[in-house]
Amino acid sequence: MLQSTDAILNDLFESYAEQGFLPECLPLARLQSPYYETWEDIASQLPNLIQTSQIRDRIDNMPVCTTGHLQTEAEWRRACVIMGYFAHAYIWGGEIPKDRLPPSISKPFLEISAHLELPACATYAGLTLWNFVPSSPEADITDPDNLHVQTSFTGTKDEEWFMVISVAVEAKGIKLISLMREAFKAVAANDVDLLTALLYRFADGLCDLTLTLKRMYEHNKPAVFFHQLRPFLAGSKNMGHAGLPNGVYYDVGDSDGVERPENWLQLSGGSNAQSSLIQALDIFLGIKHSATDENQSGGPSFIQQMRDYMPGPHRRFLEDLSARSNVRPFILDSTVQSLRDAYNAAVNELKAFRDTHIQMVTRYIVMASRQPSPVEQAKGRINLATASSQMKETGAKTKLAGTGGTDLIPFLKKTRDTVQDAKC
């Protein structure tokens, strides 16, 4: 029976215990087929094209490429990275937001997204998981100093550091996923001592994630993040106040010229809530965030919605993990105090991780939103993308909106408090 359980768990965790949610091979630096040379040429110049207000013209004149020359999964992912950056640069890279994407983006991006089981927008996977390169083949990718990004909106070290910190967190999280598998096996074997030891190791691993997250301050200035990068992470959902009341129309160039209602999409922007690792930590500890959305009326919570922005295999892994998560019920049924202490230690470290995130959001978004952009001030204009992620009117009050349109700080605090309440 135990051998059967081990086999089931090994099958469930498959490659995730060895590579986490990072790709099985390093992301491609560029698409090798000459057919996609225009894509790569524009991608390599993206920061300059945005800064000089040329990006929309270049994309409007870009040929409508098919996806027929994409062969490997790595190529599909690289194409997804490029299209995500192009789409958001096109929408937000001008004096006013664009609510229509041309066929040169829409047609290939919808095909690429369908293949990867993702929405056609910039996602956490496209911005980070599939968009990094180590300084050398043997470099330790748990250290952000060893990582660089392939594609960028701004070309700044600040943007790169923001992205590679997430990659390093994901890389350090691989050890935690391996511990999850062993903990499930310990529960199946009714091995209290082993589970206790594993939970303390899990707590140590969570502490390591927090230390890595805190390195964000080293090379990412709040003003650069908020005013130069974050605008391009904004989605098209709940963005009426920013000039996208209907979302964005994905024009696929139909010959009849008829506008199709289903091509109007409202999608969230890139968000760390789309990290499968962060959701897996909650699932493993049996923490449920189903009630975190005050504005929801019977629909899925924001955290649940974010699973739709994860690659299909990652999403299905989380669903399987939820179905088999057995650590918290086992602990609640146990009378062994040392086991409960170990579980509470892990919960405390996860809360500390959430606290660090809230402190970071306060510094990089709340406080930064109160300061004008030096770049836009110098140009004498307003960046509407920045406005989209600043303060939105809600009656007599103003609330800070996330890139997906959520009320940011209340959401994060309630999520953190849910973690705290999970202690035995």
C-alpha positions as MATLAB code, in Angstrom:
seq = 'MLQSTDAILNDLFESYAEQGFLPECLPLARLQSPYYETWEDIASQLPNLIQTSQIRDRIDNMPVCTTGHLQTEAEWRRACVIMGYFAHAYIWGGEIPKDRLPPSISKPFLEISAHLELPACATYAGLTLWNFVPSSPEADITDPDNLHVQTSFTGTKDEEWFMVISVAVEAKGIKLISLMREAFKAVAANDVDLLTALLYRFADGLCDLTLTLKRMYEHNKPAVFFHQLRPFLAGSKNMGHAGLPNGVYYDVGDSDGVERPENWLQLSGGSNAQSSLIQALDIFLGIKHSATDENQSGGPSFIQQMRDYMPGPHRRFLEDLSARSNVRPFILDSTVQSLRDAYNAAVNELKAFRDTHIQMVTRYIVMASRQPSPVEQAKGRINLATASSQMKETGAKTKLAGTGGTDLIPFLKKTRDTVQDAKC';
ca = [
       0.000    0.000    0.000;
       2.797    2.442    0.886;
       4.606    1.672   -2.370;
       1.405    2.452   -4.229;
       1.034    5.760   -2.387;
       4.655    6.658   -3.119;
       4.129    5.894   -6.784;
       1.013    8.089   -6.892;
       2.834   10.983   -5.227;
       5.881   10.628   -7.456;
       3.564   10.751  -10.448;
       1.746   13.816   -9.081;
       4.936   15.770   -8.476;
       6.687   14.478  -11.610;
       9.260   17.092  -12.644;
       7.989   19.774  -10.245;
      10.073   18.422   -7.350;
      13.188   18.791   -9.535;
      12.583   21.986  -11.550;
       9.645   23.679   -9.831;
       7.655   25.857  -12.209;
      10.690   26.927  -14.195;
      11.036   25.443  -17.699;
      12.785   22.103  -18.128;
      15.459   23.821  -20.239;
      16.692   27.402  -20.190;
      14.503   29.902  -22.067;
      15.551   30.690  -25.622;
      17.507   33.881  -26.151;
      15.806   34.359  -29.528;
      13.801   32.512  -32.154;
      16.253   31.048  -34.664;
      13.941   30.881  -37.670;
      14.582   33.812  -40.060;
      10.799   33.964  -40.458;
      10.549   35.640  -37.036;
      13.491   38.002  -37.516;
      11.195   41.053  -37.459;
       9.772   40.005  -34.068;
      13.218   39.623  -32.556;
      14.474   42.835  -34.157;
      11.654   44.873  -32.610;
      11.957   43.051  -29.270;
      15.663   43.918  -29.075;
      14.865   47.622  -29.573;
      11.714   47.724  -27.450;
      12.859   50.184  -24.728;
      14.076   52.719  -27.295;
      10.986   52.311  -29.476;
       8.763   52.970  -26.470;
      10.778   55.955  -25.285;
      10.778   57.551  -28.763;
       7.052   56.830  -29.344;
       7.808   54.656  -32.378;
       6.522   51.345  -31.055;
       2.992   51.571  -32.428;
       4.134   52.487  -35.928;
       6.635   49.628  -35.967;
       3.998   47.118  -34.879;
       1.404   48.517  -37.295;
       3.912   47.914  -40.118;
       4.921   44.492  -38.837;
       3.892   41.547  -41.050;
       1.165   39.206  -39.782;
       3.178   36.076  -39.062;
       1.740   32.615  -38.570;
       2.798   30.226  -35.816;
       3.609   27.475  -38.299;
       7.363   27.822  -37.808;
       7.219   27.306  -34.036;
       8.351   23.748  -33.360;
       9.490   23.219  -29.760;
       7.800   24.277  -26.530;
      10.742   26.605  -25.888;
       9.965   28.352  -29.188;
       6.272   28.703  -28.325;
       7.252   30.190  -24.962;
       9.703   32.642  -26.512;
       6.988   33.736  -28.949;
       4.631   34.209  -25.988;
       7.179   36.420  -24.230;
       7.580   38.595  -27.325;
       3.864   38.952  -27.992;
       3.110   39.777  -24.347;
       5.633   42.587  -24.381;
       4.426   43.815  -27.777;
       0.771   43.840  -26.720;
       1.307   45.827  -23.534;
       3.811   48.174  -25.199;
       1.250   48.860  -27.933;
      -1.645   49.415  -25.508;
       0.225   51.662  -23.053;
       3.110   53.050  -25.115;
       1.606   56.359  -26.172;
      -0.140   59.545  -25.127;
      -3.439   57.672  -24.691;
      -4.078   53.938  -24.337;
      -4.983   51.930  -27.431;
      -8.065   49.733  -27.119;
      -7.407   47.774  -30.329;
      -4.520   45.439  -31.074;
      -3.643   45.043  -34.769;
      -3.626   41.649  -36.551;
       0.189   41.586  -36.438;
      -0.149   41.000  -32.673;
      -3.661   39.604  -32.252;
      -3.567   36.768  -34.765;
      -0.326   35.063  -33.667;
      -0.820   35.895  -29.986;
      -4.237   34.227  -29.792;
      -2.794   31.109  -31.447;
       0.242   31.074  -29.155;
      -1.904   31.566  -26.068;
      -4.259   28.759  -27.058;
      -1.285   26.413  -27.459;
       0.147   27.332  -24.039;
      -3.305   27.497  -22.362;
      -2.815   31.118  -21.335;
      -4.720   34.351  -21.977;
      -3.294   36.622  -24.684;
      -1.622   39.195  -22.423;
       1.579   39.675  -20.462;
       1.549   37.088  -17.666;
       3.892   36.167  -14.834;
       5.068   33.185  -16.895;
       5.928   35.319  -19.910;
       7.489   38.145  -17.922;
       9.649   36.017  -15.628;
       9.569   32.207  -15.914;
      10.334   32.188  -19.650;
      12.299   35.439  -19.888;
      15.596   34.930  -18.060;
      19.115   33.832  -18.848;
      21.868   32.869  -16.358;
      25.250   34.571  -16.576;
      26.785   31.181  -17.402;
      25.441   27.647  -17.988;
      26.637   26.496  -14.562;
      25.490   29.603  -12.646;
      23.367   29.219   -9.513;
      19.964   30.558  -10.537;
      18.825   30.887   -6.911;
      21.085   33.972   -6.796;
      19.563   36.916   -8.704;
      23.057   38.340   -9.263;
      23.547   35.503  -11.761;
      20.422   36.282  -13.810;
      19.446   38.628  -16.634;
      16.259   39.161  -18.642;
      15.903   38.596  -22.376;
      13.226   41.200  -23.154;
      12.405   44.455  -21.371;
      10.002   47.404  -21.517;
      12.423   49.943  -20.066;
      15.914   48.502  -20.470;
      16.662   49.465  -16.867;
      18.505   47.460  -14.234;
      15.512   48.180  -11.983;
      13.126   46.273  -14.264;
      15.578   43.427  -14.717;
      16.090   43.113  -10.951;
      12.339   43.069  -10.335;
      11.966   40.142  -12.725;
      15.005   38.086  -11.692;
      14.150   38.325   -7.989;
      10.988   36.382   -8.860;
      13.018   33.843  -10.846;
      15.373   33.351   -7.894;
      12.401   32.871   -5.543;
      10.979   30.274   -7.924;
      14.330   28.495   -8.065;
      14.612   28.408   -4.265;
      11.050   27.139   -4.123;
      12.023   23.900   -5.872;
      13.311   22.569   -2.551;
       9.957   23.360   -0.940;
       8.039   21.424   -3.580;
      10.277   18.429   -2.943;
       9.548   18.750    0.800;
       5.802   18.819    0.041;
       6.052   15.439   -1.661;
       7.971   13.940    1.263;
       5.480   15.411    3.748;
       2.550   13.816    1.905;
       4.382   10.502    2.089;
       4.985   10.991    5.817;
       1.262   11.566    6.358;
       0.438    8.430    4.372;
       2.883    6.478    6.561;
       1.534    8.090    9.755;
       5.120    9.126   10.548;
       4.697   12.039   12.967;
       8.389   12.489   13.684;
       9.302   12.675   10.002;
       6.483   15.118    9.243;
       7.560   17.304   12.157;
      11.120   17.451   10.832;
       9.915   18.167    7.293;
       7.702   21.029    8.460;
      10.608   22.685   10.247;
      12.696   22.342    7.083;
       9.775   23.803    5.146;
       9.711   26.774    7.556;
      13.447   27.298    7.003;
      12.873   27.229    3.238;
      10.126   29.846    3.536;
      12.485   32.046    5.530;
      14.991   31.726    2.683;
      12.335   32.874    0.192;
      11.682   35.962    2.341;
      15.387   36.814    2.476;
      15.558   36.575   -1.322;
      12.470   38.756   -1.710;
      14.025   41.397    0.539;
      16.910   41.716   -1.920;
      14.469   43.625   -4.149;
      15.647   46.852   -2.534;
      19.226   46.410   -3.775;
      18.726   47.411   -7.426;
      15.083   48.426   -7.902;
      14.240   52.061   -7.180;
      10.569   52.703   -6.294;
      10.244   55.696   -8.659;
      11.553   53.703  -11.617;
       9.378   50.704  -10.809;
       6.168   52.647  -10.316;
       6.416   55.278  -13.027;
       8.398   53.484  -15.728;
       7.752   49.736  -15.410;
       4.478   49.171  -13.613;
       2.385   51.066  -16.176;
       3.222   48.432  -18.789;
       2.151   45.608  -16.481;
      -1.394   47.007  -16.324;
      -4.109   44.852  -17.842;
      -7.322   45.733  -19.638;
      -9.718   44.533  -16.915;
     -11.381   47.107  -14.620;
      -9.512   49.813  -16.520;
     -12.421   52.033  -17.553;
     -10.985   54.862  -15.470;
      -7.784   54.636  -17.530;
      -9.491   54.775  -20.916;
     -10.301   51.106  -21.563;
     -13.999   50.812  -20.600;
     -14.534   47.784  -22.850;
     -11.109   46.212  -22.513;
      -9.114   45.661  -25.712;
     -10.289   44.480  -29.132;
      -8.114   41.762  -30.680;
      -8.362   42.444  -34.403;
      -7.466   39.274  -36.314;
      -7.894   40.892  -39.714;
     -11.087   39.154  -40.835;
     -11.776   39.903  -44.479;
     -15.429   40.804  -43.866;
     -14.414   43.650  -41.541;
     -17.198   42.831  -39.077;
     -16.382   43.486  -35.434;
     -16.885   40.357  -33.337;
     -18.009   40.878  -29.720;
     -16.025   37.846  -28.547;
     -12.813   39.576  -29.663;
     -13.254   42.235  -26.977;
     -11.226   40.913  -24.056;
     -10.800   42.230  -20.531;
      -7.700   40.643  -19.025;
      -5.738   41.209  -15.832;
      -2.178   42.454  -16.013;
       0.968   40.622  -15.005;
       0.929   39.850  -11.281;
       2.882   37.782   -8.779;
      -0.502   36.330   -7.783;
      -0.039   34.289  -10.971;
       2.934   32.475   -9.420;
       2.033   28.799   -9.089;
       4.672   28.444   -6.375;
       3.029   31.001   -4.079;
      -0.348   29.322   -4.468;
       1.225   25.894   -3.914;
       2.595   27.044   -0.540;
      -0.921   27.928    0.624;
      -2.384   24.681   -0.704;
       0.242   22.564    1.012;
      -0.457   24.184    4.386;
      -4.210   23.912    3.835;
      -4.782   27.689    3.753;
      -7.887   28.677    1.806;
      -8.347   32.214    0.504;
     -11.846   31.724   -0.903;
     -13.239   34.658    1.050;
     -10.534   37.231    0.283;
     -12.520   39.221   -2.270;
     -14.995   41.622   -0.707;
     -16.328   42.627   -4.122;
     -17.047   39.093   -5.273;
     -20.656   37.963   -5.329;
     -20.498   34.220   -5.481;
     -17.842   34.073   -8.198;
     -14.284   32.756   -7.895;
     -11.894   34.745   -5.714;
      -9.140   36.847   -7.280;
      -6.579   34.223   -6.290;
      -8.659   31.524   -8.001;
      -9.030   33.724  -11.079;
      -5.259   34.090  -11.263;
      -4.934   30.376  -11.992;
      -6.388   31.122  -15.417;
      -3.206   33.130  -16.052;
      -0.917   30.172  -15.361;
       0.287   27.688  -17.992;
      -2.134   24.774  -18.280;
       0.172   22.128  -16.733;
       0.889   24.362  -13.725;
      -2.813   25.015  -13.208;
      -3.618   21.302  -13.303;
      -0.820   20.549  -10.850;
      -2.353   22.974   -8.348;
      -5.750   21.333   -8.824;
      -4.250   17.890   -8.155;
      -2.319   19.255   -5.196;
      -5.536   20.682   -3.730;
      -7.286   17.346   -4.121;
      -4.511   15.485   -2.291;
      -3.510   18.083    0.309;
      -3.625   16.187    3.598;
      -1.126   17.831    5.940;
      -3.427   20.231    7.788;
      -6.251   17.686    8.421;
      -3.646   15.218    9.699;
      -2.228   17.804   12.104;
      -5.663   18.912   13.318;
      -6.443   15.267   14.127;
      -3.178   14.835   16.000;
      -2.651   15.459   19.700;
       1.141   15.719   19.347;
       2.038   19.288   20.309;
       5.488   19.184   18.705;
       3.830   18.469   15.341;
       1.482   21.418   15.754;
       4.410   23.619   16.761;
       6.231   22.646   13.569;
       3.164   23.431   11.470;
       2.719   26.789   13.205;
       6.376   27.594   12.561;
       5.765   27.086    8.849;
       2.619   29.231    8.951;
       4.524   31.969   10.784;
       7.214   31.995    8.088;
       4.601   32.182    5.341;
       3.010   35.110    7.164;
       6.429   36.762    7.367;
       6.753   36.346    3.597;
       3.352   38.013    3.125;
       4.304   40.801    5.542;
       7.458   41.464    3.537;
       5.396   41.639    0.366;
       2.996   44.158    1.915;
       5.915   46.301    3.097;
       7.323   46.161   -0.414;
       4.018   47.148   -2.000;
       3.769   50.049    0.442;
       7.180   51.321   -0.578;
       7.056   50.608   -4.316;
       3.420   51.466   -5.002;
       1.648   53.332   -2.191;
       4.470   55.736   -1.355;
       5.757   55.933   -4.933;
       2.269   56.844   -6.186;
       2.419   60.048   -4.156;
       5.507   61.251   -5.984;
       5.362   62.625   -9.536;
       7.324   60.883  -12.260;
      10.488   62.876  -12.962;
      10.518   61.565  -16.541;
       6.936   62.582  -17.321;
       7.334   65.912  -15.509;
      10.265   66.729  -17.735;
       8.208   65.937  -20.831;
       5.281   67.966  -19.528;
       2.732   65.209  -20.057;
       0.767   62.623  -18.101;
       1.475   58.929  -18.529;
      -2.020   57.449  -18.650;
      -0.642   54.002  -17.982;
       0.704   55.297  -14.694;
      -2.663   56.855  -13.981;
      -4.284   53.481  -14.569;
      -2.369   51.967  -11.698;
      -2.613   54.915   -9.326;
      -5.734   56.100   -7.558;
      -9.204   55.294   -8.833;
     -12.283   57.105   -7.610;
     -14.755   55.109   -5.528;
     -17.375   57.539   -4.313;
     -15.874   59.870   -1.747;
     -12.762   57.763   -1.340;
      -9.824   56.828   -3.507;
      -8.286   53.384   -3.513;
      -5.050   52.119   -4.991;
      -5.712   49.739   -7.857;
      -3.592   46.726   -8.668;
      -2.608   45.823  -12.214;
      -5.649   43.556  -12.294;
      -7.962   46.237  -10.931;
      -8.152   44.956   -7.349;
      -8.078   47.242   -4.293;
      -4.501   46.432   -3.533;
      -3.655   46.899    0.142;
      -6.946   45.588    1.634;
      -6.624   42.507   -0.566;
      -3.038   41.817    0.491;
      -3.751   42.371    4.167;
      -6.744   40.071    4.148;
      -4.710   37.409    2.387;
      -1.980   37.775    5.020;
      -4.525   37.587    7.856;
      -5.969   34.384    6.389;
      -2.514   32.848    6.657;
      -2.179   34.015   10.260;
      -5.580   32.534   11.156;
      -4.500   29.093    9.922;
      -2.294   28.445   12.956;
      -3.378   25.545   15.113;
];
